[in-house]
mmCIF file of C-alpha atoms in Angstrom:
data_model
loop_
_atom_site.group_PDB
_atom_site.id
_atom_site.type_symbol
_atom_site.label_atom_id
_atom_site.label_comp_id
_atom_site.label_asym_id
_atom_site.label_seq_id
_atom_site.Cartn_x
_atom_site.Cartn_y
_atom_site.Cartn_z
ATOM 1 C CA MET A 1 -23.370 -2.347 -2.892
ATOM 2 C CA LYS A 2 -21.613 -0.814 -5.945
ATOM 3 C CA MET A 3 -18.380 0.563 -5.989
ATOM 4 C CA LYS A 4 -17.773 4.285 -7.377
ATOM 5 C CA SER A 5 -15.309 4.210 -10.195
ATOM 6 C CA THR A 6 -11.972 4.958 -9.963
ATOM 7 C CA ARG A 7 -11.025 4.840 -13.668
ATOM 8 C CA PHE A 8 -10.365 8.363 -14.200
ATOM 9 C CA LEU A 9 -7.341 8.240 -11.517
ATOM 10 C CA ASP A 10 -6.010 6.979 -14.935
ATOM 11 C CA LYS A 11 -6.281 9.347 -17.080
ATOM 12 C CA LYS A 12 -2.925 11.706 -17.951
ATOM 13 C CA ILE A 13 -5.537 14.987 -17.899
ATOM 14 C CA TYR A 14 -5.021 13.957 -13.261
ATOM 15 C CA PHE A 15 -1.513 13.330 -13.843
ATOM 16 C CA GLN A 16 -0.145 16.206 -15.236
ATOM 17 C CA ILE A 17 -3.262 18.864 -14.370
ATOM 18 C CA SER A 18 -1.727 16.998 -9.925
ATOM 19 C CA ARG A 19 1.821 17.462 -11.054
ATOM 20 C CA ILE A 20 0.809 21.385 -11.778
ATOM 21 C CA LEU A 21 -0.775 21.968 -9.247
ATOM 22 C CA ILE A 22 1.828 20.514 -6.501
ATOM 23 C CA GLY A 23 4.672 22.425 -8.320
ATOM 24 C CA PHE A 24 3.012 26.176 -7.729
ATOM 25 C CA ALA A 25 1.797 25.634 -4.545
ATOM 26 C CA SER A 26 5.511 24.030 -4.148
ATOM 27 C CA LEU A 27 7.069 27.224 -5.688
ATOM 28 C CA TYR A 28 4.218 29.313 -3.085
ATOM 29 C CA SER A 29 5.662 26.762 0.044
ATOM 30 C CA ASP A 30 9.307 28.061 -0.271
ATOM 31 C CA LEU A 31 7.837 32.064 -0.847
ATOM 32 C CA ARG A 32 6.329 31.303 2.353
ATOM 33 C CA ILE A 33 9.539 29.863 3.914
ATOM 34 C CA ALA A 34 12.012 32.284 2.274
ATOM 35 C CA TRP A 35 9.429 35.196 3.938
ATOM 36 C CA SER A 36 9.314 33.884 7.164
ATOM 37 C CA ILE A 37 13.048 33.484 8.167
ATOM 38 C CA HIS A 38 14.495 35.010 5.638
ATOM 39 C CA PRO A 39 15.143 35.697 1.746
ATOM 40 C CA SER A 40 18.519 34.845 1.354
ATOM 41 C CA ILE A 41 17.547 30.929 1.154
ATOM 42 C CA LEU A 42 14.688 30.967 -1.399
ATOM 43 C CA LEU A 43 16.849 29.729 -4.181
ATOM 44 C CA TYR A 44 17.955 27.031 -2.353
ATOM 45 C CA LEU A 45 14.408 25.963 -1.066
ATOM 46 C CA ILE A 46 14.125 25.659 -4.981
ATOM 47 C CA VAL A 47 16.714 24.238 -6.171
ATOM 48 C CA LEU A 48 15.935 21.281 -3.072
ATOM 49 C CA SER A 49 12.311 20.837 -4.329
ATOM 50 C CA THR A 50 13.245 20.946 -7.316
ATOM 51 C CA ILE A 51 14.901 17.625 -6.395
ATOM 52 C CA ALA A 52 12.128 15.782 -5.245
ATOM 53 C CA LEU A 53 9.163 16.727 -7.381
ATOM 54 C CA ALA A 54 12.068 15.850 -10.570
ATOM 55 C CA PHE A 55 12.774 12.388 -8.639
ATOM 56 C CA GLN A 56 8.674 11.715 -8.394
ATOM 57 C CA ILE A 57 8.368 12.348 -11.831
ATOM 58 C CA PHE A 58 11.365 10.494 -13.730
ATOM 59 C CA ALA A 59 12.058 7.405 -11.090
ATOM 60 C CA GLU A 60 10.143 5.525 -13.004
ATOM 61 C CA HIS A 61 12.084 5.718 -16.246
ATOM 62 C CA VAL A 62 15.726 4.937 -13.933
ATOM 63 C CA GLY A 63 17.052 2.027 -15.018
ATOM 64 C CA LYS A 64 19.469 1.026 -12.165
ATOM 65 C CA TYR A 65 20.043 2.770 -9.150
ATOM 66 C CA PHE A 66 22.603 5.672 -7.961
ATOM 67 C CA PRO A 67 25.221 6.339 -4.995
ATOM 68 C CA ALA A 68 21.963 8.597 -2.704
ATOM 69 C CA TYR A 69 19.245 7.203 -4.368
ATOM 70 C CA ARG A 70 17.649 5.864 -1.438
ATOM 71 C CA GLN A 71 17.959 8.564 0.677
ATOM 72 C CA ILE A 72 16.513 10.976 -2.387
ATOM 73 C CA ALA A 73 13.715 9.141 -2.984
ATOM 74 C CA LEU A 74 13.501 9.738 1.084
ATOM 75 C CA PHE A 75 13.853 13.380 1.211
ATOM 76 C CA SER A 76 11.074 13.595 -2.020
ATOM 77 C CA GLY A 77 8.763 11.092 -0.900
ATOM 78 C CA LEU A 78 9.554 13.353 2.603
ATOM 79 C CA TYR A 79 9.799 16.996 0.490
ATOM 80 C CA LEU A 80 5.970 15.576 -0.176
ATOM 81 C CA ALA A 81 5.049 14.605 2.575
ATOM 82 C CA PHE A 82 6.216 18.274 4.272
ATOM 83 C CA LEU A 83 3.965 20.142 1.717
ATOM 84 C CA THR A 84 0.692 19.210 2.628
ATOM 85 C CA TYR A 85 0.710 19.513 5.625
ATOM 86 C CA HIS A 86 2.323 22.860 5.108
ATOM 87 C CA ILE A 87 -0.118 24.073 2.346
ATOM 88 C CA SER A 88 -2.675 22.704 4.930
ATOM 89 C CA THR A 89 -1.278 24.783 8.230
ATOM 90 C CA LEU A 90 -0.351 28.080 6.375
ATOM 91 C CA ILE A 91 -4.637 27.868 4.963
ATOM 92 C CA VAL A 92 -5.299 27.547 8.745
ATOM 93 C CA THR A 93 -2.031 29.546 10.558
ATOM 94 C CA ASP A 94 -3.755 32.563 7.213
ATOM 95 C CA LEU A 95 -7.057 32.722 8.686
ATOM 96 C CA VAL A 96 -6.347 32.685 13.060
ATOM 97 C CA GLY A 97 -3.615 35.204 11.932
ATOM 98 C CA ILE A 98 -5.915 38.044 10.361
ATOM 99 C CA PHE A 99 -8.227 37.490 13.652
ATOM 100 C CA LEU A 100 -5.690 38.547 15.852
ATOM 101 C CA SER A 101 -3.472 40.773 13.508
ATOM 102 C CA TYR A 102 -0.118 38.812 13.464
ATOM 103 C CA ASP A 103 1.586 36.711 11.403
ATOM 104 C CA LEU A 104 1.818 32.825 12.224
ATOM 105 C CA SER A 105 3.621 31.807 9.652
ATOM 106 C CA ARG A 106 6.464 30.495 11.595
ATOM 107 C CA LEU A 107 4.539 27.757 13.346
ATOM 108 C CA GLY A 108 3.146 26.774 10.190
ATOM 109 C CA LEU A 109 6.083 25.470 9.078
ATOM 110 C CA LEU A 110 6.810 24.200 12.663
ATOM 111 C CA VAL A 111 2.722 22.379 12.662
ATOM 112 C CA SER A 112 3.929 21.216 9.185
ATOM 113 C CA ILE A 113 7.673 19.857 10.011
ATOM 114 C CA ALA A 114 6.232 18.541 13.353
ATOM 115 C CA ILE A 115 3.526 16.608 11.962
ATOM 116 C CA THR A 116 5.958 14.979 8.977
ATOM 117 C CA ILE A 117 8.590 13.754 11.862
ATOM 118 C CA TYR A 118 6.232 12.005 13.625
ATOM 119 C CA GLY A 119 4.859 10.164 10.660
ATOM 120 C CA ARG A 120 8.028 9.271 8.962
ATOM 121 C CA VAL A 121 8.494 7.057 13.049
ATOM 122 C CA HIS A 122 5.437 6.040 12.686
ATOM 123 C CA ALA A 123 5.789 4.120 9.655
ATOM 124 C CA HIS A 124 8.556 2.423 11.822
ATOM 125 C CA SER A 125 5.711 0.840 13.445
ATOM 126 C CA ILE A 126 3.418 -3.310 12.686
ATOM 127 C CA LYS A 127 0.364 -3.400 13.437
ATOM 128 C CA THR A 128 -0.867 -6.941 14.101
ATOM 129 C CA VAL A 129 -5.352 -6.585 13.520
ATOM 130 C CA SER A 130 -7.097 -9.729 14.415
ATOM 131 C CA TYR A 131 -10.928 -10.836 12.214
ATOM 132 C CA THR A 132 -12.933 -13.343 12.941
ATOM 133 C CA TYR A 133 -14.052 -15.738 10.059
ATOM 134 C CA LYS A 134 -16.899 -18.100 11.027
ATOM 135 C CA THR A 135 -18.059 -21.311 8.804
ATOM 136 C CA ASN A 136 -19.952 -24.270 7.783
ATOM 137 C CA LYS A 137 -17.512 -25.283 5.581
ATOM 138 C CA LEU A 138 -15.281 -25.935 8.219
ATOM 139 C CA PRO A 139 -15.474 -28.558 11.252
ATOM 140 C CA ALA A 140 -17.365 -26.771 14.265
ATOM 141 C CA ALA A 141 -14.305 -26.262 16.665
ATOM 142 C CA HIS A 142 -12.048 -26.005 13.674
ATOM 143 C CA GLN A 143 -9.766 -23.106 13.626
ATOM 144 C CA TYR A 144 -7.804 -22.176 10.071
ATOM 145 C CA THR A 145 -5.329 -19.548 10.653
ATOM 146 C CA ILE A 146 -4.330 -16.970 7.411
ATOM 147 C CA VAL A 147 -2.470 -13.985 7.850
ATOM 148 C CA GLN A 148 -2.113 -12.342 5.307
ATOM 149 C CA LEU A 149 1.072 -8.866 4.049
ATOM 150 C CA SER A 150 -0.727 -6.705 1.371
ATOM 151 C CA ASP A 151 1.659 -3.741 -0.039
ATOM 152 C CA LEU A 152 5.682 -4.209 0.781
ATOM 153 C CA HIS A 153 6.714 -2.372 -1.080
ATOM 154 C CA ILE A 154 10.350 -3.193 -0.745
ATOM 155 C CA GLY A 155 12.277 -0.923 -2.589
ATOM 156 C CA GLU A 156 14.500 1.988 -2.593
ATOM 157 C CA ILE A 157 12.764 2.911 0.917
ATOM 158 C CA ILE A 158 11.845 -0.861 2.356
ATOM 159 C CA ASP A 159 14.642 -2.268 3.464
ATOM 160 C CA HIS A 160 16.277 -5.915 4.806
ATOM 161 C CA ALA A 161 15.793 -4.788 8.388
ATOM 162 C CA TYR A 162 11.700 -3.780 8.638
ATOM 163 C CA ILE A 163 11.235 -7.503 5.787
ATOM 164 C CA HIS A 164 12.867 -8.698 8.754
ATOM 165 C CA HIS A 165 10.897 -7.371 11.918
ATOM 166 C CA VAL A 166 7.424 -8.290 9.313
ATOM 167 C CA VAL A 167 8.951 -11.633 8.811
ATOM 168 C CA CYS A 168 9.122 -12.644 13.107
ATOM 169 C CA GLN A 169 5.981 -10.654 14.072
ATOM 170 C CA THR A 170 4.167 -13.251 11.364
ATOM 171 C CA ASN A 171 6.325 -15.883 13.220
ATOM 172 C CA ALA A 172 4.465 -15.038 16.318
ATOM 173 C CA LEU A 173 1.243 -15.668 14.762
ATOM 174 C CA HIS A 174 2.208 -19.317 13.877
ATOM 175 C CA PRO A 175 -0.276 -19.308 11.338
ATOM 176 C CA ASP A 176 -0.929 -22.270 9.190
ATOM 177 C CA LEU A 177 -1.511 -20.367 5.710
ATOM 178 C CA ILE A 178 0.748 -17.182 4.631
ATOM 179 C CA VAL A 179 -0.966 -15.233 1.780
ATOM 180 C CA ILE A 180 0.830 -11.782 -0.005
ATOM 181 C CA THR A 181 -1.689 -10.160 -1.584
ATOM 182 C CA GLY A 182 0.942 -7.594 -4.307
ATOM 183 C CA ASP A 183 3.026 -4.790 -4.490
ATOM 184 C CA VAL A 184 5.651 -6.784 -3.085
ATOM 185 C CA PHE A 185 7.585 -4.409 -4.699
ATOM 186 C CA ASN A 186 7.202 -0.775 -5.130
ATOM 187 C CA ARG A 187 8.040 -0.098 -9.241
ATOM 188 C CA THR A 188 6.711 -2.626 -11.581
ATOM 189 C CA ASN A 189 9.918 -1.190 -13.816
ATOM 190 C CA ILE A 190 12.630 -3.630 -12.212
ATOM 191 C CA ARG A 191 15.860 -2.563 -10.122
ATOM 192 C CA LYS A 192 16.935 -4.637 -7.550
ATOM 193 C CA PRO A 193 17.873 -2.967 -4.238
ATOM 194 C CA LYS A 194 21.224 -3.793 -3.058
ATOM 195 C CA ASP A 195 20.510 -5.481 0.279
ATOM 196 C CA ILE A 196 18.010 -7.880 -2.877
ATOM 197 C CA ASP A 197 19.848 -10.964 -1.282
ATOM 198 C CA ARG A 198 18.797 -10.194 2.534
ATOM 199 C CA ILE A 199 15.396 -9.506 1.571
ATOM 200 C CA PHE A 200 15.171 -12.735 0.016
ATOM 201 C CA ALA A 201 16.482 -14.314 2.706
ATOM 202 C CA GLU A 202 14.264 -12.686 5.173
ATOM 203 C CA LEU A 203 11.742 -13.350 3.574
ATOM 204 C CA ALA A 204 12.566 -17.484 3.093
ATOM 205 C CA GLN A 205 12.286 -17.077 6.210
ATOM 206 C CA LEU A 206 8.159 -16.586 6.625
ATOM 207 C CA GLN A 207 7.208 -20.030 8.205
ATOM 208 C CA ALA A 208 3.250 -21.695 7.030
ATOM 209 C CA CYS A 209 2.563 -24.919 7.728
ATOM 210 C CA ASP A 210 0.382 -24.777 4.117
ATOM 211 C CA GLY A 211 2.815 -23.175 3.036
ATOM 212 C CA VAL A 212 2.887 -18.616 2.550
ATOM 213 C CA PHE A 213 1.738 -17.633 -1.714
ATOM 214 C CA ALA A 214 1.745 -13.770 -3.537
ATOM 215 C CA ILE A 215 -0.280 -12.740 -6.330
ATOM 216 C CA CYS A 216 1.189 -9.724 -8.087
ATOM 217 C CA GLY A 217 0.105 -6.520 -7.729
ATOM 218 C CA ASN A 218 0.156 -3.250 -10.030
ATOM 219 C CA HIS A 219 3.556 -2.388 -9.096
ATOM 220 C CA ASP A 220 4.885 -5.675 -9.566
ATOM 221 C CA PRO A 221 6.701 -6.369 -12.258
ATOM 222 C CA SER A 222 5.625 -8.819 -15.022
ATOM 223 C CA ILE A 223 5.344 -12.385 -13.572
ATOM 224 C CA ASP A 224 8.116 -14.027 -15.689
ATOM 225 C CA SER A 225 10.660 -11.193 -14.515
ATOM 226 C CA PRO A 226 13.535 -11.807 -13.370
ATOM 227 C CA LEU A 227 13.443 -10.491 -10.385
ATOM 228 C CA TRP A 228 9.609 -12.287 -9.887
ATOM 229 C CA GLN A 229 10.882 -15.661 -10.093
ATOM 230 C CA ASP A 230 13.908 -13.875 -8.251
ATOM 231 C CA PHE A 231 11.676 -13.258 -5.119
ATOM 232 C CA LEU A 232 9.571 -17.150 -6.005
ATOM 233 C CA LYS A 233 12.832 -18.833 -6.186
ATOM 234 C CA ARG A 234 15.022 -17.745 -2.817
ATOM 235 C CA SER A 235 12.393 -16.555 -0.965
ATOM 236 C CA ASN A 236 10.654 -20.013 -1.243
ATOM 237 C CA ILE A 237 7.676 -18.503 -1.986
ATOM 238 C CA ILE A 238 4.928 -20.114 -3.638
ATOM 239 C CA ASP A 239 3.565 -17.650 -6.784
ATOM 240 C CA LEU A 240 -0.758 -18.490 -7.482
ATOM 241 C CA ASN A 241 -1.369 -15.573 -10.404
ATOM 242 C CA ASN A 242 -4.458 -16.700 -11.972
ATOM 243 C CA GLN A 243 -3.790 -20.014 -10.458
ATOM 244 C CA SER A 244 -6.002 -22.025 -7.553
ATOM 245 C CA PHE A 245 -4.299 -24.159 -4.360
ATOM 246 C CA ILE A 246 -6.582 -26.915 -2.872
ATOM 247 C CA SER A 247 -5.185 -27.587 0.311
ATOM 248 C CA LYS A 248 -6.839 -30.035 3.063
ATOM 249 C CA GLU A 249 -9.197 -27.166 4.979
ATOM 250 C CA ILE A 250 -9.734 -24.380 2.463
ATOM 251 C CA ASN A 251 -9.334 -24.243 -0.783
ATOM 252 C CA LEU A 252 -7.448 -20.768 -2.172
ATOM 253 C CA ILE A 253 -7.916 -18.893 -5.674
ATOM 254 C CA GLY A 254 -4.646 -16.243 -6.929
ATOM 255 C CA ARG A 255 -5.937 -13.154 -8.981
ATOM 256 C CA THR A 256 -3.681 -10.643 -11.166
ATOM 257 C CA ARG A 257 -3.534 -7.303 -10.991
ATOM 258 C CA LEU A 258 -5.797 -4.671 -11.040
ATOM 259 C CA VAL A 259 -10.127 -4.721 -12.889
ATOM 260 C CA SER A 260 -9.533 -2.979 -15.290
ATOM 261 C CA ASN A 261 -6.798 -5.326 -17.028
ATOM 262 C CA PRO A 262 -8.617 -6.154 -20.281
ATOM 263 C CA THR A 263 -6.140 -9.527 -19.682
ATOM 264 C CA ARG A 264 -8.078 -10.670 -16.217
ATOM 265 C CA ILE A 265 -8.838 -13.967 -16.323
ATOM 266 C CA HIS A 266 -13.424 -14.119 -15.162
ATOM 267 C CA LEU A 267 -13.429 -15.366 -11.357
ATOM 268 C CA LYS A 268 -16.013 -17.906 -12.572
ATOM 269 C CA GLY A 269 -14.090 -20.381 -14.041
ATOM 270 C CA MET A 270 -11.594 -20.579 -11.979
ATOM 271 C CA MET A 271 -13.759 -21.541 -9.832
ATOM 272 C CA GLN A 272 -14.503 -24.397 -11.731
ATOM 273 C CA SER A 273 -12.153 -27.329 -9.897
ATOM 274 C CA CYS A 274 -13.431 -25.637 -6.494
ATOM 275 C CA ASP A 275 -13.404 -28.058 -3.761
ATOM 276 C CA ARG A 276 -17.638 -26.021 -2.235
ATOM 277 C CA SER A 277 -17.250 -28.078 0.699
ATOM 278 C CA LYS A 278 -14.162 -26.144 1.613
ATOM 279 C CA PRO A 279 -14.363 -21.570 1.898
ATOM 280 C CA ILE A 280 -13.609 -20.278 -1.129
ATOM 281 C CA VAL A 281 -10.572 -17.800 -1.034
ATOM 282 C CA ILE A 282 -9.731 -15.338 -3.114
ATOM 283 C CA LEU A 283 -6.268 -13.848 -3.509
ATOM 284 C CA ASP A 284 -6.992 -9.663 -5.252
ATOM 285 C CA HIS A 285 -4.418 -7.200 -4.510
ATOM 286 C CA ASP A 286 -7.141 -5.165 -6.383
ATOM 287 C CA PRO A 287 -11.215 -4.178 -3.728
ATOM 288 C CA SER A 288 -12.901 -3.554 -6.746
ATOM 289 C CA GLY A 289 -13.214 -7.111 -7.162
ATOM 290 C CA ILE A 290 -14.863 -7.832 -4.781
ATOM 291 C CA VAL A 291 -18.030 -7.173 -6.114
ATOM 292 C CA GLU A 292 -17.108 -10.320 -8.932
ATOM 293 C CA ALA A 293 -16.448 -12.677 -5.514
ATOM 294 C CA GLN A 294 -20.176 -11.689 -4.202
ATOM 295 C CA VAL A 295 -21.772 -12.724 -7.033
ATOM 296 C CA GLN A 296 -20.277 -15.941 -7.848
ATOM 297 C CA HIS A 297 -20.160 -16.345 -3.937
ATOM 298 C CA ALA A 298 -16.738 -17.148 -3.008
ATOM 299 C CA ASP A 299 -16.005 -17.118 1.041
ATOM 300 C CA LEU A 300 -14.015 -15.179 1.159
ATOM 301 C CA ILE A 301 -11.644 -12.028 0.000
ATOM 302 C CA LEU A 302 -8.382 -10.833 1.469
ATOM 303 C CA CYS A 303 -7.438 -7.101 -0.967
ATOM 304 C CA GLY A 304 -5.059 -4.698 -0.112
ATOM 305 C CA HIS A 305 -4.148 -1.852 -2.701
ATOM 306 C CA THR A 306 -5.111 1.694 -1.220
ATOM 307 C CA HIS A 307 -3.076 2.186 1.436
ATOM 308 C CA LYS A 308 -6.847 3.111 3.491
ATOM 309 C CA GLY A 309 -5.206 6.542 2.929
ATOM 310 C CA GLN A 310 -2.132 6.371 4.071
ATOM 311 C CA PHE A 311 -2.089 9.771 5.332
ATOM 312 C CA PHE A 312 -4.608 12.453 6.060
ATOM 313 C CA PRO A 313 -5.620 14.023 3.633
ATOM 314 C CA CYS A 314 -5.714 10.988 1.539
ATOM 315 C CA THR A 315 -7.822 8.791 3.725
ATOM 316 C CA PHE A 316 -10.819 11.242 2.467
ATOM 317 C CA PHE A 317 -10.134 10.832 -0.369
ATOM 318 C CA THR A 318 -9.045 6.294 -0.396
ATOM 319 C CA ARG A 319 -12.718 6.378 1.370
ATOM 320 C CA TYR A 320 -14.955 8.813 -1.506
ATOM 321 C CA TRP A 321 -13.734 6.440 -4.041
ATOM 322 C CA TYR A 322 -14.052 2.619 -2.764
ATOM 323 C CA GLY A 323 -16.887 3.055 -0.667
ATOM 324 C CA LYS A 324 -16.586 2.925 3.194
ATOM 325 C CA ASP A 325 -17.286 -1.070 2.798
ATOM 326 C CA TYR A 326 -14.372 -1.730 0.037
ATOM 327 C CA TYR A 327 -11.735 0.646 1.395
ATOM 328 C CA HIS A 328 -10.500 -1.301 4.439
ATOM 329 C CA GLY A 329 -11.415 -3.779 7.370
ATOM 330 C CA LYS A 330 -14.104 -6.511 7.569
ATOM 331 C CA HIS A 331 -16.899 -5.863 4.841
ATOM 332 C CA ILE A 332 -19.464 -9.256 4.801
ATOM 333 C CA GLN A 333 -22.074 -8.804 1.352
ATOM 334 C CA ASN A 334 -24.072 -11.326 0.347
ATOM 335 C CA GLY A 335 -22.673 -14.608 1.890
ATOM 336 C CA THR A 336 -18.619 -13.161 0.592
ATOM 337 C CA CYS A 337 -16.455 -11.649 3.871
ATOM 338 C CA SER A 338 -13.763 -9.564 2.057
ATOM 339 C CA ILE A 339 -11.062 -7.794 3.789
ATOM 340 C CA VAL A 340 -9.436 -5.273 2.483
ATOM 341 C CA SER A 341 -5.646 -4.769 4.319
ATOM 342 C CA ALA A 342 -4.153 -1.474 4.962
ATOM 343 C CA GLY A 343 -0.731 -2.193 4.434
ATOM 344 C CA THR A 344 2.278 -3.991 5.319
ATOM 345 C CA GLY A 345 4.410 -1.618 3.716
ATOM 346 C CA TYR A 346 3.634 1.682 2.416
ATOM 347 C CA PHE A 347 3.614 3.198 -0.724
ATOM 348 C CA GLU A 348 7.008 6.456 -2.116
ATOM 349 C CA ILE A 349 5.558 9.076 0.709
ATOM 350 C CA PRO A 350 7.299 7.430 3.511
ATOM 351 C CA VAL A 351 4.943 8.247 6.174
ATOM 352 C CA ARG A 352 1.595 6.120 8.188
ATOM 353 C CA ILE A 353 -0.745 9.215 9.482
ATOM 354 C CA GLY A 354 -4.088 8.234 10.343
ATOM 355 C CA THR A 355 -3.275 5.003 9.160
ATOM 356 C CA ASP A 356 -0.817 2.116 10.428
ATOM 357 C CA ASN A 357 0.861 -0.876 8.606
ATOM 358 C CA GLU A 358 -0.405 -3.867 9.530
ATOM 359 C CA ILE A 359 -0.839 -7.318 9.610
ATOM 360 C CA VAL A 360 -3.816 -9.711 8.770
ATOM 361 C CA LYS A 361 -4.959 -12.099 10.788
ATOM 362 C CA ILE A 362 -7.629 -14.048 9.904
ATOM 363 C CA GLN A 363 -8.466 -16.728 12.190
ATOM 364 C CA LEU A 364 -11.290 -19.418 10.399
ATOM 365 C CA GLN A 365 -13.606 -20.653 12.871
ATOM 366 C CA GLY A 366 -16.167 -24.133 12.262
ATOM 367 C CA ILE A 367 -19.376 -23.314 13.415
ATOM 368 C CA GLN A 368 -21.637 -26.625 13.036
#
């Protein structure tokens, strides 16, 4: 099955059009709220919505954290979630209101606020998802446990308390191997959260017999950046970007960045050093790399990146862009098993609606 192309997502025109549409949607939302409550609040609403949207545009260019940065980031993300649901509910309530000859805009406002609050609360929970992969490359009845973390997005919102929860839940699974499939950090520009020392200390508590390995995602700083190197050193995590690791049970290969990156190394060359008598496990942040893994007959490939859309209605768009077999979950084709995580953390808009933060447990089982 050929995956749908997502190259158009990288075009500047797409983001420019999106910003314009979001700006108009924000203004319309402000007008409807003021109309429902009182016209005098319109100016305040416009100021707040402008701050929220401006943060999303310029945050990538901020070189360091400033007072109230986390609060503004949280407000900005929640505002975008609210805006999504407010516009959606207004469409529904206005249509229903036409038939009832009654203004339901206040109801739409309350529903939007309620959905946003639910999404924020749900974003604090983490679900453990388990998959089984059976292979004749392991001794009969032998089991090997891999725990996959992905898309932690450490930064302005994901803090040490959340990471502590992740670490405790991961260690409780008693894994043989722990892997982090990209987007450890939330932004490519290097900024250190004020509690980064506590975060690294928490990550250093991850326990696995064969170690903890990580690869970069598209939101991470460069491999040679001080922040990435500090993360590896202080968290006792092994860098697997464009590298391989062979244990007694498996071959582990790490890919770097997205498939669209022209400097990306071909998987065929990376697999030449593998012991073909053992399962070949690929770590690739981008699920677009699954097709190449299938062509090269890898046994298992673990990916992230999609967040399963993170919140409705982005769930539908993500499913369309990547295809139902590649946007989330387990899929087997051409003898290659692929697992795409919905992410252990969340990006930018701090809600989970219709999806879960998840820690993925993969049980490799030997068969005769």
